[in-house]
Structures are given as C-alpha cells and as structure tokens.
Coordinates of C-alpha atoms in Angstrom, one line a residue:
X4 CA -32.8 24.3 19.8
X5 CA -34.6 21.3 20.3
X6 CA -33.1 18.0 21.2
X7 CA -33.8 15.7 18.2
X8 CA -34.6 11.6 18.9
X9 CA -33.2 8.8 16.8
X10 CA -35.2 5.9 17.2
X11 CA -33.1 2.7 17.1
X12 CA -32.5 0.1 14.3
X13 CA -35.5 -1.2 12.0
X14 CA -35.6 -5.0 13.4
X15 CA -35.8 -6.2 9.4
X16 CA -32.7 -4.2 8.1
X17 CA -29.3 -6.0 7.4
X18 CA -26.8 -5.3 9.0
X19 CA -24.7 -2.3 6.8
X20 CA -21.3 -4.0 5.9
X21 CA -23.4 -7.1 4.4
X22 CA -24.7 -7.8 1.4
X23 CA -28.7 -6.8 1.6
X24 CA -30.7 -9.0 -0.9
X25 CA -33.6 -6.7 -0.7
X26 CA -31.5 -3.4 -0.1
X27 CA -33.9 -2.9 2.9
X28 CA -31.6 -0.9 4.8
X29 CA -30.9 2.4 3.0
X30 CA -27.4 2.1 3.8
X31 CA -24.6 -0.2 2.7
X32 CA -21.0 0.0 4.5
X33 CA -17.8 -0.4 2.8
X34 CA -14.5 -0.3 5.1
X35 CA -11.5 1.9 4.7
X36 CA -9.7 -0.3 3.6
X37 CA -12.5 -1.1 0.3
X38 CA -12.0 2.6 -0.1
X39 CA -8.2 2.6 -0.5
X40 CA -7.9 -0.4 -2.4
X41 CA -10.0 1.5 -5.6
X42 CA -6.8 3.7 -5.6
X43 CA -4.2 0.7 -5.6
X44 CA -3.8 -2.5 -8.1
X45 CA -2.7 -5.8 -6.9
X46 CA 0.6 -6.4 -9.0
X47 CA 2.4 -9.1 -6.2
X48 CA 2.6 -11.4 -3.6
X49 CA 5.3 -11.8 -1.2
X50 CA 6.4 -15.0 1.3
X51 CA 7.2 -13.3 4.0
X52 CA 4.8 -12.5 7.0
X53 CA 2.8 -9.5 7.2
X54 CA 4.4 -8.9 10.5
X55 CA 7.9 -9.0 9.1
X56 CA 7.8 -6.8 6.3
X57 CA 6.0 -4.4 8.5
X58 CA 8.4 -3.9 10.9
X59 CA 11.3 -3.8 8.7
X60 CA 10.0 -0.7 7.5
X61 CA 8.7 -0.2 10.8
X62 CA 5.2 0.1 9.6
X63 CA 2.1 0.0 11.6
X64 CA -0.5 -2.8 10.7
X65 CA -4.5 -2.1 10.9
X66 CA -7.2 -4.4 10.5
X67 CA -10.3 -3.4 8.1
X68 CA -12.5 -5.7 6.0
X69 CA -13.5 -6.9 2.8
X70 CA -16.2 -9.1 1.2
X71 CA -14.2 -12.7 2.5
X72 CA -13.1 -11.2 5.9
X73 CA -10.8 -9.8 7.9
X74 CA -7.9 -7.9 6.4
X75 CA -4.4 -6.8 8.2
X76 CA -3.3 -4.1 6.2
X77 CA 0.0 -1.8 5.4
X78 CA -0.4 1.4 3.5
X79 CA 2.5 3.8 2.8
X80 CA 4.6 5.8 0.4
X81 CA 8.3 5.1 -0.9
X82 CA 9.6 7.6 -3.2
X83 CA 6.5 9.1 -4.0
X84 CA 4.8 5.7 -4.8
X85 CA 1.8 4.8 -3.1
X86 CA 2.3 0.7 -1.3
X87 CA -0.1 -1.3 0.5
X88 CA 1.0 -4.9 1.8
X89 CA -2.3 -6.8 2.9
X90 CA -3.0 -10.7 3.9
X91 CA -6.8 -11.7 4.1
X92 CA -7.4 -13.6 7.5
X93 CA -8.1 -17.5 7.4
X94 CA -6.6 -17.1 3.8
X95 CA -5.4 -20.6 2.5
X96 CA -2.3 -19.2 1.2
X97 CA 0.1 -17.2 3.4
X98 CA 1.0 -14.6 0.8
X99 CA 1.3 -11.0 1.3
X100 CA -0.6 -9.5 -1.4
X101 CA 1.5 -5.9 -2.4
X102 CA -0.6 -3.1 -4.1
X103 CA 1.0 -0.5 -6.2
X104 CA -1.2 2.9 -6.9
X105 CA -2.9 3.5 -9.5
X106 CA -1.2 6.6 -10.7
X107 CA 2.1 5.1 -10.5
X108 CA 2.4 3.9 -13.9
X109 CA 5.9 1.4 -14.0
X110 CA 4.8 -1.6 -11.9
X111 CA 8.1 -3.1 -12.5
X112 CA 10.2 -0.3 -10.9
X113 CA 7.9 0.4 -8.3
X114 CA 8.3 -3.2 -7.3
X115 CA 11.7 -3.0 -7.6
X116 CA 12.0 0.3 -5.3
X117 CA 10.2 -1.9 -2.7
X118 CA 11.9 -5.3 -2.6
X119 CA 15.0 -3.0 -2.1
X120 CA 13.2 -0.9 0.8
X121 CA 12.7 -3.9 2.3
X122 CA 15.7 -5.4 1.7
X123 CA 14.7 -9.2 -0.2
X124 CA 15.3 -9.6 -3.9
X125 CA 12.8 -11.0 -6.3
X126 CA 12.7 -15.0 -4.9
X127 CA 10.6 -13.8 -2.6
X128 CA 7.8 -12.9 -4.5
X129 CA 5.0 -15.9 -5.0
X130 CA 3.1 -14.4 -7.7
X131 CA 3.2 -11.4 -10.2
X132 CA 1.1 -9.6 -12.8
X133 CA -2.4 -7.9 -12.9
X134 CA -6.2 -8.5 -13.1
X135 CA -5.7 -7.3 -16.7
X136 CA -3.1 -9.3 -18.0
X137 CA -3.4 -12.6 -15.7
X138 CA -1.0 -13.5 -12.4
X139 CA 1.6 -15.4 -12.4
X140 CA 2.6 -18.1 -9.8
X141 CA 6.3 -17.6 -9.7
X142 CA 7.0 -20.3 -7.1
X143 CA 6.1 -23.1 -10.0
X144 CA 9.1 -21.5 -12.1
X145 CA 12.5 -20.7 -11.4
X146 CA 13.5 -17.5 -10.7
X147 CA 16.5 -15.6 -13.3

C-alpha cells in the first residue's frame, strides 16, 4: 500500500473555526460545545460561579468555544433531563447561563429539579425565559 502525502496548509485559507468571507477554505470548524448547544435552549442564568455550582455536583468543567470566545462549560443529566451550565470568558456579566434540552418539554420543573440538585432556591437566578418568548432580568424585580 502506498504511503500517501498531504501537503500542508494553502497560505490564503482562513483559519477553520473563523468566519471565511470568501469560504476559501473548504472547511469551516464548529466546537463541541456549538454542537451540543443545538440540542439545549438557554432558559436561565444563575449568580453563582461556574466553579461553585460545578463542584457542588461535583461536575467536571471543559473549555470549548463559540463565535465571542472562550466557553467553560458543564453538561450533565438529572433525572433524565439533559443540563448544561456555561459562562462565556471576558463576559461583562458574571452569570452562569443554564441550558435545559430540547426534548425536555417543562422548563419550569426542569429548573426546579436543578436549583434543588444544587441546593439554592430561585433568588439566585439573574435572568429567566427563552429566545422565543423574551428573558427576563429577575434581579430588577423582587423575587415571590
């Protein structure tokens, strides 16, 4: 079997995981965590850290990437619900952003299910809601 040569990189390409203008490059990179996220809907933010929350459910943090940057990311299952707990690096606010999956259609009581995992009630969520129906900023109004 012959031995088969790759030559290296085409000097006017872009790099894969940016955006290419001119779609030179035949490829175009996504990270895994763009992949998982397509299976998920943002439905919360939290106040605490990243780092707290993960290691109260002793959780293991990874980094991936998105379009504005770095992302340190949590993804796991409680009760048969698909979670993910993110937080964009160099974000200018320090919320945790919580993702529910998409097949998991009560929002509510899959939010519920994880503030109680985690063991904080509902003040410490920041914001609430969906791309669908709007967010809301929950720390501008008191909490019931």
């Amino acid at each position: 079997m012959a031995k088969a040569e790759v030559s290296g990189p085409v000097s006017d390409w872009e790099r894969a995981p940016e955006y290419q203008g001119g779609k030179r490059n035949p490829a175009l990179q996504a990270s895994m965590w763009e992949y998982a996220t397509s299976s998920f809907r943002l439905a919360a933010g939290l106040s605490p850290s990243l780092d707290v929350l993960a290691a109260r459910l002793r959780l293991t943090i990874e980094r991936g990437w998105e379009d504005l940057g770095a992302v340190d990311a949590a993804m796991f299952r409680i009760q048969k619900i698909d979670f993910a707990l993110s937080r964009l690096e160099g974000s200018t606010h320090p919320d945790v952003f919580v993702w529910v999956g998409r097949a998991h259609a009560d929002v509510d009581m899959a939010l519920g299910i994880l503030l109680d995992a985690l063991g904080i009630g509902e003040e410490a969520l920041t914001f609430r809601g969906d791309v669908e129906t709007g967010f809301v900023d929950l720390r501008s109004e008191p909490q019931a």
